[in-house]
Amino acid sequence: MRKRPMKSFTTLAIEHEDDLLFGTCPKPVRLTPHIVIGGGQTMPEVNYILPYGSEVSAETLEQVVTLYRTMAAGTLQRALDLGVPALIIEIELVFELTLNPEWGEKVVRATREVMGEFEAKGVHSALRTTVADIRDRVRPPRNRTSAETELMFESFERCAPYSDILSIESTGGKEVNDSALLQCNAGDIVFAMGTLASNDMAFLWRRIVDICGRHGKVAGGDAACGFANTAMQLAHKHMVPTVLAAVVRAVGAARSLVALECGATGPDKDCAYEGPILKAIAGIPISMEGKSAACAHTSPIGNVAMSCCDLWSNESVPYAQLFGGYTPEVSLENLWYDCKLMNQATRSGSALMLRNLLSESDVHTSAEALVLAPASCFRIARAILDEYFALGDSRAAHYTALYAEKFIPAEYGL
Amino acid sequence: MSSIVETIAMCVERGKVNKTSPYPPDLKGQDGADELTAQALADKVPANDILTKGLMIGMGKVGGKFSRNEVFVPDLLMAAKAMTAAMKHLKPYFESGEAKHRGTFVVGTVQGDLHDIGKNLVSMVMEGGGFEVIDLGVDVSPEKFMKAVEEHPGCAVGLSALLTMTMVNMEKTVKLIKEKCPSTKILVGGAPLTEEFCRKIGADSYSPDPQGALDYLSTVYA
């Protein structure tokens, strides 16, 4: 594979914070003639997973594939019933489906087939496949040369033909970050995300972008989920201060930007709450999750997370029956009504007002919400670009200061 | 209790490792758990008293504060570091039998799951509570847990899981251990778990925090 030059972002794609809005961005992504993300409308992104207690094995694979087919059909039928014109379905491959790439391919292909059936009925949909980062099954992880690494890339290759968007939540640097988080050691957190994770992402995303290019698919983006959302959940449990979790969120933006430097175009991942910062810098469309993801986890950012989204997601919901139908269908309905509200606000010229209401309803109760307010995101984005050209010097200083004392797997190539 | 043992307890509770450690600032320059434990042994204080009336009391206090959300994880980590500094002096006494662990705790994250923050915290608190901890790591198969149970007769087992998809492996592990060694006490923990799930799979105890797990084991090994 030829090494691509990395892009560099030197100016903000969105020049004024009032232009950091939901449903629109400078670089919308056209997936199909009917689906343009960030082109003026928000749309739902639905993610679901097998029921509690499900087992994925060679023996259960056919049942698993059938269940994925059923979940897709139910979701798309609800879209048809509600008149949802377009939606994104996300399949996050669990470990077993990535460790066995042919299994993951079967699930994704089955989902694509169901989507095709509903396309004929007028429901337009696109598929995001998120491959699991399985590289840290062994500790310390061998991020570049292990069997898991190759299986992961094989999984991308096999799923690409049936997907529209490919994504990952990569975990390079997490082994250092987890320890630093527990110690509330901001210096080591910056090192883990700014140096180790960023370096790993450059390796990873060059290959993912290459795979997407060969298959004519969209390279979505990465999420600092294993870093910043871990911090958010630890803060929620009073294990670390919430202010630290807010700082980790901001640091995560510089890390996730690397995917875009390598050629990813968005839409960014839903659990990448750092998305608005990336949107301000690179102008890409982003997926976000907030109150809509209460089915998956709690958060103090339920409304503010919606304020700049292009896709509005439920994060993930295990398949189960509720009074109102099965969980993916219920999630879609909730997401769709939120999207309708945002789209109506755009049509009536009230988008900025709604964005500010969403933001202001959260920012006074949580540092983590405050760091995601559009004004804060805009300032962080500007700060990242302002520091960009000092990066070379700071990296050199960082290595000198830390390399001798830290365990750094040789595979980071430092 | 002698004052030196009380001071050791205070050093562990506050995370004062040794004389050169700068934390906590108000104890800067004073002896920490390291020097005081060495001194206590030189003064012929029984090793078991240092363990049970000093180190475990200190860890218990900071663990209680952690459970009540009065301190953060780093406070717990510093306490554990102070405890470890003291324990190195006690090692020969454990080998001779003069000081004894309260029991053995085998712990790991279940198969298919790579999350280990919760497991590591529980390990730390258990160690602080006087248990010998056998940490099997992450992605641990039911068979590997079973092997460890056979190698450590009378041990208790802690299973951790963060993913809903791996809870099924927790159930398999509990089933295997209870089939082959029914008297083994099994503790479960992790974000998606509930008391109800714990009962359903036949485990003995669920706790949302490390101190709860220690409290349970303390009753078992009382």
XYZ file of C-alpha atoms in Angstrom:
636
model
C 0.000 0.000 0.000
C 1.332 3.422 -0.957
C 1.633 5.747 2.012
C -0.750 8.658 1.572
C 0.293 12.126 2.650
C -1.699 13.320 5.629
C -3.984 16.300 5.317
C -3.383 19.218 7.601
C -6.094 21.535 8.819
C -4.859 25.074 9.120
C -8.097 27.044 9.210
C -11.488 26.325 10.683
C -14.010 25.032 8.149
C -16.760 26.793 10.077
C -15.766 30.374 10.614
C -18.357 31.528 13.119
C -19.724 29.628 16.102
C -23.304 30.476 15.122
C -22.770 28.418 11.984
C -22.010 25.318 14.021
C -25.527 23.937 13.684
C -27.371 20.656 13.421
C -28.153 19.206 10.002
C -25.708 21.229 7.999
C -21.969 21.320 7.453
C -19.511 22.659 4.855
C -18.622 19.184 3.558
C -21.777 17.059 3.410
C -21.362 13.406 2.522
C -23.539 11.954 -0.257
C -24.052 8.233 0.308
C -26.808 7.610 -2.231
C -28.891 9.890 -4.444
C -31.393 10.031 -1.567
C -29.062 10.252 1.408
C -26.864 13.277 1.932
C -25.550 13.665 5.460
C -25.099 17.218 6.639
C -26.871 18.556 3.582
C -29.557 20.508 5.451
C -31.507 17.795 7.252
C -30.806 15.611 10.272
C -31.648 11.944 10.043
C -31.746 9.021 12.457
C -28.971 6.483 12.886
C -30.194 3.321 14.575
C -27.923 0.793 16.214
C -29.049 -2.466 17.787
C -27.479 -5.554 19.206
C -28.480 -9.105 20.028
C -30.614 -9.712 23.141
C -29.051 -10.100 26.571
C -27.465 -13.490 26.992
C -27.059 -14.209 23.283
C -24.167 -16.355 22.239
C -22.314 -15.923 18.977
C -20.663 -19.171 17.918
C -20.457 -21.470 14.918
C -23.467 -23.347 16.292
C -25.638 -20.249 16.742
C -24.478 -18.316 13.677
C -27.518 -19.017 11.513
C -29.821 -17.951 14.344
C -27.730 -14.821 14.832
C -27.943 -13.909 11.151
C -31.709 -14.490 11.171
C -32.061 -12.278 14.213
C -30.085 -9.476 12.573
C -32.364 -9.827 9.564
C -35.430 -9.592 11.815
C -34.068 -6.544 13.627
C -33.360 -4.745 10.336
C -36.792 -5.603 8.949
C -38.583 -4.388 12.075
C -36.657 -1.123 12.074
C -37.282 -0.460 8.408
C -40.958 -1.409 8.684
C -41.324 1.188 11.446
C -39.598 3.698 9.161
C -42.134 2.870 6.467
C -45.038 3.203 8.906
C -43.819 6.569 10.184
C -42.865 7.942 6.781
C -39.178 8.270 7.644
C -37.654 9.077 4.274
C -34.087 8.022 5.051
C -32.096 6.527 7.867
C -28.741 5.011 8.687
C -28.438 1.586 10.253
C -25.273 0.890 12.178
C -24.003 -2.620 12.853
C -21.288 -2.698 15.483
C -19.557 -6.028 15.122
C -19.016 -7.692 18.476
C -15.672 -9.383 19.157
C -16.754 -12.783 17.851
C -18.009 -11.265 14.595
C -14.675 -9.520 14.059
C -12.494 -12.421 15.168
C -14.348 -14.511 12.587
C -14.544 -12.098 9.641
C -16.736 -14.411 7.573
C -19.354 -14.358 10.352
C -19.383 -10.556 10.420
C -19.692 -10.519 6.645
C -22.766 -12.758 6.835
C -24.481 -10.445 9.303
C -23.704 -7.328 7.290
C -24.725 -8.951 3.991
C -28.037 -10.124 5.464
C -28.745 -6.622 6.738
C -27.954 -5.184 3.316
C -30.368 -7.610 1.677
C -33.202 -6.514 3.974
C -32.365 -2.872 3.285
C -32.646 -3.611 -0.432
C -36.122 -5.063 0.077
C -37.287 -1.922 1.852
C -35.593 0.376 -0.655
C -38.070 -1.045 -3.155
C -40.866 0.057 -0.798
C -39.516 3.612 -0.662
C -37.463 3.545 2.554
C -33.988 4.819 1.801
C -31.290 3.557 4.090
C -27.525 3.271 4.310
C -25.379 0.970 6.383
C -22.517 1.870 8.681
C -20.378 -1.053 9.772
C -18.183 -0.533 12.801
C -15.521 -3.165 13.175
C -14.419 -4.005 16.711
C -10.855 -3.172 17.679
C -9.798 -6.610 18.865
C -6.091 -5.899 19.030
C -5.889 -5.553 22.802
C -7.063 -9.083 23.507
C -3.438 -9.711 24.315
C -1.655 -7.444 26.761
C 0.328 -5.437 25.994
C -1.459 -5.143 22.667
C 0.470 -5.825 19.481
C -1.259 -3.176 17.462
C 0.510 -3.715 14.147
C 1.687 -7.283 13.767
C -0.671 -9.571 15.637
C -3.071 -12.113 14.176
C -5.890 -10.001 15.627
C -4.708 -6.990 13.639
C -4.930 -8.930 10.382
C -8.342 -10.373 11.280
C -9.575 -6.882 11.970
C -8.459 -5.627 8.566
C -9.893 -8.727 6.920
C -13.167 -7.889 8.599
C -13.087 -4.398 7.043
C -12.382 -5.929 3.630
C -15.186 -8.470 3.853
C -17.803 -6.050 5.175
C -16.938 -3.186 2.822
C -18.879 -4.462 -0.223
C -22.145 -4.501 1.762
C -21.591 -1.300 3.751
C -21.806 2.390 2.901
C -19.687 3.705 5.760
C -16.841 2.018 7.651
C -15.843 3.056 11.159
C -14.000 1.892 14.244
C -13.551 2.880 17.862
C -9.819 2.273 18.043
C -8.046 1.614 21.300
C -4.346 2.303 20.648
C -2.902 3.978 23.737
C -5.785 2.882 25.934
C -3.601 0.684 28.108
C -1.671 3.759 29.193
C -4.732 5.985 29.295
C -6.715 3.666 31.592
C -3.965 3.752 34.162
C -3.513 7.519 33.793
C -7.258 8.079 34.195
C -7.349 6.202 37.463
C -4.460 8.286 38.719
C -6.105 11.468 37.386
C -2.743 12.121 35.768
C -3.473 14.735 33.108
C 0.072 14.639 31.701
C -0.064 10.930 31.022
C -3.573 11.219 29.595
C -2.309 13.768 27.091
C 0.599 11.471 26.276
C -1.678 8.436 25.840
C -4.119 10.207 23.553
C -1.965 12.869 21.944
C 1.020 10.661 21.214
C 0.260 6.929 21.490
C -3.339 6.928 20.256
C -2.687 9.497 17.541
C 0.303 7.559 16.280
C -1.712 4.349 16.199
C -4.589 6.049 14.416
C -2.291 7.283 11.676
C -1.279 3.660 11.067
C -4.845 2.388 11.250
C -6.665 5.030 9.257
C -4.303 5.010 6.311
C -5.287 1.379 5.801
C -8.992 1.912 6.461
C -9.119 4.824 4.017
C -7.309 2.676 1.480
C -9.851 -0.151 1.907
C -12.734 2.307 1.572
C -11.151 3.799 -1.537
C -10.797 0.427 -3.219
C -14.420 -0.464 -2.478
C -15.845 2.972 -3.221
C -17.099 3.392 0.362
C -17.056 6.215 2.859
C -14.412 6.272 5.610
C -16.530 7.564 8.480
C -14.368 8.225 11.490
C -13.084 7.072 14.825
C -14.291 7.748 18.359
C -12.350 8.444 21.526
C -14.984 6.299 23.211
C -12.551 4.050 25.062
C -10.875 7.151 26.455
C -13.339 9.998 26.956
C -16.477 7.931 27.514
C -14.593 5.791 29.990
C -13.728 9.011 31.807
C -17.371 10.119 31.625
C -18.597 6.862 33.138
C -15.916 6.892 35.840
C -16.937 10.458 36.689
C -20.575 9.414 36.793
C -19.632 6.819 39.398
C -17.690 9.471 41.363
C -14.397 7.678 40.727
C -12.739 10.646 39.033
C -13.696 14.352 38.985
C -16.161 15.456 36.313
C -13.844 18.329 35.386
C -11.178 15.774 34.455
C -13.698 13.956 32.258
C -14.448 17.257 30.516
C -10.748 17.843 29.887
C -10.346 14.311 28.515
C -13.202 15.020 26.107
C -11.394 18.068 24.735
C -8.104 16.183 24.423
C -9.969 13.429 22.572
C -10.766 15.803 19.738
C -7.102 16.171 18.787
C -6.825 12.385 18.739
C -9.922 11.746 16.627
C -8.850 14.427 14.170
C -6.095 12.070 12.982
C -8.663 9.912 11.133
C -9.672 12.992 9.141
C -6.039 13.898 8.514
C -5.689 10.421 6.994
C -8.631 10.975 4.669
C -11.785 10.007 6.586
C -14.651 12.275 5.589
C -17.322 11.647 8.215
C -19.952 11.046 9.289
C -18.061 10.665 12.528
C -19.136 8.029 15.063
C -22.096 8.641 17.357
C -20.212 7.996 20.586
C -17.511 10.473 19.510
C -18.888 13.315 21.604
C -15.865 15.285 20.448
C -17.637 15.459 17.071
C -18.668 19.147 17.166
C -15.015 20.136 17.593
C -14.105 18.052 14.545
C -17.023 19.539 12.650
C -15.772 23.063 13.356
C -12.242 22.171 12.217
C -12.893 19.920 9.228
C -16.454 20.767 8.237
C -17.497 17.103 8.227
C -20.935 15.798 9.170
C -21.156 14.095 12.556
C -23.324 11.585 14.313
C -24.176 12.207 17.953
C -26.109 10.530 20.748
C -27.548 11.983 23.949
C -30.871 11.484 25.695
C -31.646 9.144 22.804
C -28.890 6.849 24.053
C -30.251 6.488 27.584
C -31.092 2.937 26.511
C -27.326 2.296 26.385
C -25.799 4.481 29.087
C -26.456 7.486 31.237
C -24.837 10.853 30.529
C -24.989 14.464 31.689
C -25.106 15.725 28.084
C -28.467 14.520 26.795
C -29.552 17.764 25.102
C -26.310 19.560 24.318
C -25.116 16.521 22.367
C -27.950 17.098 19.913
C -27.135 20.717 19.251
C -24.737 20.209 16.314
C -25.568 16.707 15.074
C -26.167 15.645 11.492
C -27.092 12.084 12.371
C -28.930 11.492 15.651
C -28.259 8.100 17.166
C -29.416 5.798 19.963
C -25.848 4.431 20.498
C -26.952 0.790 20.856
C -29.916 -1.101 22.206
C -30.262 -4.810 22.950
C -33.170 -6.416 21.130
C -36.148 -6.749 23.470
C -39.886 -6.288 23.376
C -41.555 -3.206 24.823
C -45.222 -2.113 24.804
C -44.481 -0.022 21.730
C -42.748 -2.748 19.751
C -39.180 -3.994 19.737
C -36.406 -1.769 21.032
C -34.785 -0.802 17.684
C -38.188 0.253 16.359
C -38.910 2.300 19.478
C -35.467 3.896 19.273
C -36.053 4.825 15.643
C -39.353 6.460 16.506
C -37.786 8.528 19.293
C -34.906 9.572 17.042
C -37.206 10.431 14.167
C -39.336 12.810 16.210
C -36.204 14.574 17.439
C -35.022 14.844 13.827
C -38.406 16.179 12.711
C -38.171 18.893 15.352
C -34.659 19.868 14.258
C -35.625 19.837 10.586
C -38.700 21.959 11.243
C -36.542 24.426 13.173
C -34.226 24.637 10.152
C -37.126 25.210 7.768
C -38.622 27.922 9.938
C -35.310 29.739 10.499
C -35.188 28.780 14.198
C -32.246 26.374 14.102
C -29.902 28.648 16.026
C -32.515 29.248 18.694
C -33.178 25.525 19.118
C -29.455 24.781 19.157
C -28.924 27.317 21.921
C -31.853 25.999 23.949
C -30.492 22.471 23.715
C -27.106 23.684 24.843
C -28.221 26.020 27.595
C -30.505 23.436 29.141
C -27.444 21.302 30.007
C -24.395 23.510 30.412
C -25.274 24.915 33.824
C -25.424 21.501 35.451
C -22.311 19.773 34.177
C -18.711 20.576 33.261
C -18.930 17.806 30.691
C -21.880 19.558 29.052
C -20.146 22.918 29.193
C -17.161 21.613 27.244
C -19.553 20.475 24.489
C -21.464 23.748 24.186
C -21.031 25.105 20.648
C -19.118 28.137 21.917
C -16.705 25.914 23.865
C -16.263 23.528 20.941
C -15.483 26.441 18.709
C -12.816 27.734 21.103
C -11.269 24.287 21.521
C -11.202 23.825 17.750
C -9.424 27.135 17.348
C -6.938 26.237 20.104
C -6.125 22.914 18.407
C -5.341 24.699 15.149
C -3.366 27.437 16.905
C -1.141 24.774 18.484
C -0.866 22.726 15.310
C 2.407 24.145 14.105
C 4.004 23.827 17.530
C 3.220 20.113 17.485
C 6.572 18.960 16.148
C 8.464 20.685 18.932
C 6.060 19.538 21.600
C 6.230 15.928 20.411
C 10.004 15.969 20.558
C 9.882 17.413 24.051
C 7.305 14.864 25.106
C 9.393 11.935 23.917
C 12.475 13.277 25.642
C 10.622 13.838 28.887
C 8.648 10.649 28.998
C 10.199 7.949 26.864
C 12.802 6.870 29.388
C 10.253 6.394 32.151
C 7.338 4.837 30.322
C 6.583 1.473 28.959
C 5.852 2.144 25.320
C 5.263 -0.896 23.139
C 7.770 -0.816 20.287
C 4.892 -1.148 17.851
C 3.961 2.462 18.381
C 7.087 3.151 16.363
C 8.322 5.911 18.602
C -3.041 -1.004 69.757
C 0.440 0.531 69.801
C 0.756 4.042 68.476
C 3.119 2.979 65.711
C 0.487 0.597 64.345
C -2.091 3.400 64.486
C 0.324 5.643 62.600
C 0.810 2.933 59.966
C -2.964 2.759 59.577
C -3.076 6.530 59.145
C -0.285 6.414 56.538
C -2.164 3.825 54.502
C -5.441 5.697 54.798
C -3.819 8.903 53.596
C -1.509 7.333 51.027
C 1.781 8.242 52.688
C 4.162 5.748 51.094
C 7.572 6.682 52.473
C 9.641 9.580 53.737
C 10.489 10.932 50.298
C 6.988 10.813 48.873
C 5.556 14.318 48.512
C 1.967 13.230 49.066
C 0.050 14.150 51.156
C 1.685 17.594 51.423
C 1.099 18.033 55.159
C 3.103 14.860 55.898
C 6.040 15.810 53.689
C 9.372 14.728 55.165
C 7.792 12.356 57.702
C 8.165 8.592 57.761
C 5.579 6.699 55.733
C 4.130 3.186 55.766
C 7.448 1.838 54.462
C 9.726 3.086 57.258
C 7.146 2.688 60.018
C 6.485 -0.953 59.164
C 10.207 -1.697 59.224
C 10.448 0.112 62.556
C 7.472 -1.751 64.031
C 8.968 -5.111 63.096
C 12.289 -4.051 64.619
C 10.341 -3.152 67.787
C 8.963 -6.733 67.817
C 5.387 -5.744 67.002
C 3.794 -8.973 65.717
C 3.558 -9.001 61.908
C -0.049 -10.104 62.047
C -0.931 -7.086 64.216
C 0.709 -4.769 61.684
C -1.387 -6.401 58.984
C -4.747 -6.604 60.713
C -4.625 -3.600 63.050
C -2.594 -1.283 60.835
C -2.685 -1.912 57.108
C -6.159 -3.420 56.864
C -7.650 -0.747 59.125
C -6.145 1.989 56.928
C -7.343 0.393 53.723
C -10.770 -0.201 55.246
C -11.091 3.478 56.127
C -10.127 4.748 52.682
C -12.302 2.052 51.067
C -15.254 3.261 53.142
C -14.617 6.847 52.072
C -14.491 5.690 48.462
C -17.818 3.892 48.827
C -19.352 7.059 50.259
C -17.982 9.126 47.325
C -15.790 11.134 49.712
C -12.565 10.411 47.798
C -11.646 9.565 44.199
C -9.769 6.588 42.768
C -6.295 8.210 43.051
C -6.742 8.344 46.849
C -7.425 4.625 46.794
C -4.399 4.054 44.557
C -2.096 5.986 46.880
C -3.385 3.994 49.846
C -2.712 0.771 47.958
C 0.777 1.982 47.113
C 1.458 2.677 50.786
C 0.111 -0.757 51.675
C 2.352 -2.408 49.075
C 5.389 -0.589 50.493
C 4.557 -1.997 53.917
C 3.742 -5.490 52.666
C 7.226 -6.031 51.264
C 8.519 -6.013 54.847
C 5.850 -8.526 55.867
C 6.575 -10.980 53.068
C 8.967 -13.205 55.098
C 6.375 -13.423 57.871
C 3.741 -14.635 55.402
C 6.203 -17.271 54.201
C 6.927 -18.419 57.756
C 3.227 -18.437 58.637
C 3.530 -15.761 61.323
C 1.255 -13.521 59.300
C -1.637 -14.937 57.373
C -3.844 -13.840 54.492
C -7.530 -13.994 55.309
C -8.091 -16.078 52.194
C -7.411 -16.256 48.485
C -9.382 -14.320 45.901
C -9.156 -15.403 42.259
C -10.319 -12.612 39.949
C -10.612 -11.981 36.215
C -12.652 -10.431 33.427
C -14.755 -13.072 31.707
C -14.150 -14.489 28.251
C -14.742 -12.085 25.359
C -14.415 -9.003 27.547
C -11.283 -6.857 27.686
C -12.352 -4.273 30.259
C -10.275 -4.328 33.397
C -10.642 -1.049 35.266
C -13.307 -2.421 37.612
C -11.490 -5.701 38.104
C -8.262 -3.888 38.997
C -10.004 -1.732 41.582
C -11.579 -4.766 43.214
C -8.187 -6.535 43.247
C -6.615 -3.581 44.972
C -9.286 -3.319 47.650
C -9.207 -7.080 48.284
C -5.444 -6.993 48.693
C -5.851 -4.106 51.063
C -8.415 -6.150 52.932
C -5.872 -8.866 53.630
C -6.623 -11.308 50.835
C -4.100 -12.921 48.552
C -5.214 -11.944 45.045
C -4.681 -14.162 42.013
C -5.400 -11.926 39.019
C -6.068 -13.953 35.872
C -6.350 -10.873 33.647
C -8.921 -10.278 30.911
C -10.713 -12.513 28.407
C -10.519 -15.434 30.848
C -12.197 -18.679 29.823
C -14.386 -20.670 32.234
C -11.793 -23.456 32.114
C -9.013 -21.100 33.169
C -11.084 -19.910 36.139
C -11.764 -23.540 37.045
C -8.087 -24.427 36.877
C -7.269 -21.560 39.254
C -9.978 -22.723 41.675
C -8.452 -26.193 41.711
C -4.996 -24.760 42.298
C -6.192 -22.642 45.222
C -8.503 -24.761 47.350
C -10.917 -22.724 49.460
C -10.541 -19.586 47.340
C -13.338 -17.187 46.447
C -13.782 -16.083 42.835
C -14.558 -12.651 41.396
C -15.953 -12.331 37.863
C -16.063 -9.008 36.047
C -17.896 -8.058 32.830
C -18.703 -4.757 31.181
C -20.410 -5.934 28.006
C -23.942 -7.299 27.872
C -22.744 -9.751 25.235
C -20.197 -11.289 27.606
C -22.566 -11.773 30.516
C -23.414 -15.151 29.023
C -19.804 -16.203 29.593
C -20.130 -15.157 33.215
C -23.060 -17.550 33.516
C -21.035 -20.369 31.930
C -18.150 -19.755 34.326
C -20.415 -19.789 37.374
C -22.045 -22.984 36.167
C -18.729 -24.768 35.653
C -17.294 -23.757 39.021
C -20.484 -24.586 40.926
C -20.711 -27.973 39.219
C -17.171 -28.984 40.078
C -16.679 -27.102 43.326
C -20.099 -26.084 44.721
C -18.793 -24.574 47.949
C -16.758 -21.901 46.119
C -18.120 -18.435 46.753
C -18.484 -16.443 43.531
C -18.758 -12.656 43.437
C -19.816 -10.803 40.291
C -19.523 -7.157 39.274
C -19.617 -4.822 36.281
C -21.729 -2.002 34.887
C -24.527 -4.011 33.229
C -24.962 -6.431 36.146
C -27.751 -6.507 38.698
C -28.560 -8.377 41.866
C -31.260 -10.171 39.925
C -28.783 -11.354 37.270
C -26.425 -12.506 40.004
C -29.164 -14.655 41.542
C -30.287 -15.934 38.143
C -26.872 -17.303 37.213
C -26.273 -18.811 40.634
C -23.492 -16.495 41.844
C -23.297 -15.723 45.552
C -22.847 -11.977 45.692
C -23.155 -8.873 43.545
C -21.745 -5.521 44.523
C -21.725 -2.259 42.579
C -18.482 -1.186 44.264
C -15.244 -2.822 45.473
C -15.874 -2.188 49.150
C -19.164 -4.096 48.947
C -17.278 -7.080 47.576
C -14.773 -6.881 50.430
C -17.571 -6.556 52.990
C -19.173 -9.713 51.628
C -15.927 -11.691 51.667
C -15.190 -10.445 55.177
C -18.366 -12.154 56.375
C -17.494 -15.345 54.490
C -13.972 -15.478 55.903
C -14.876 -14.111 59.349
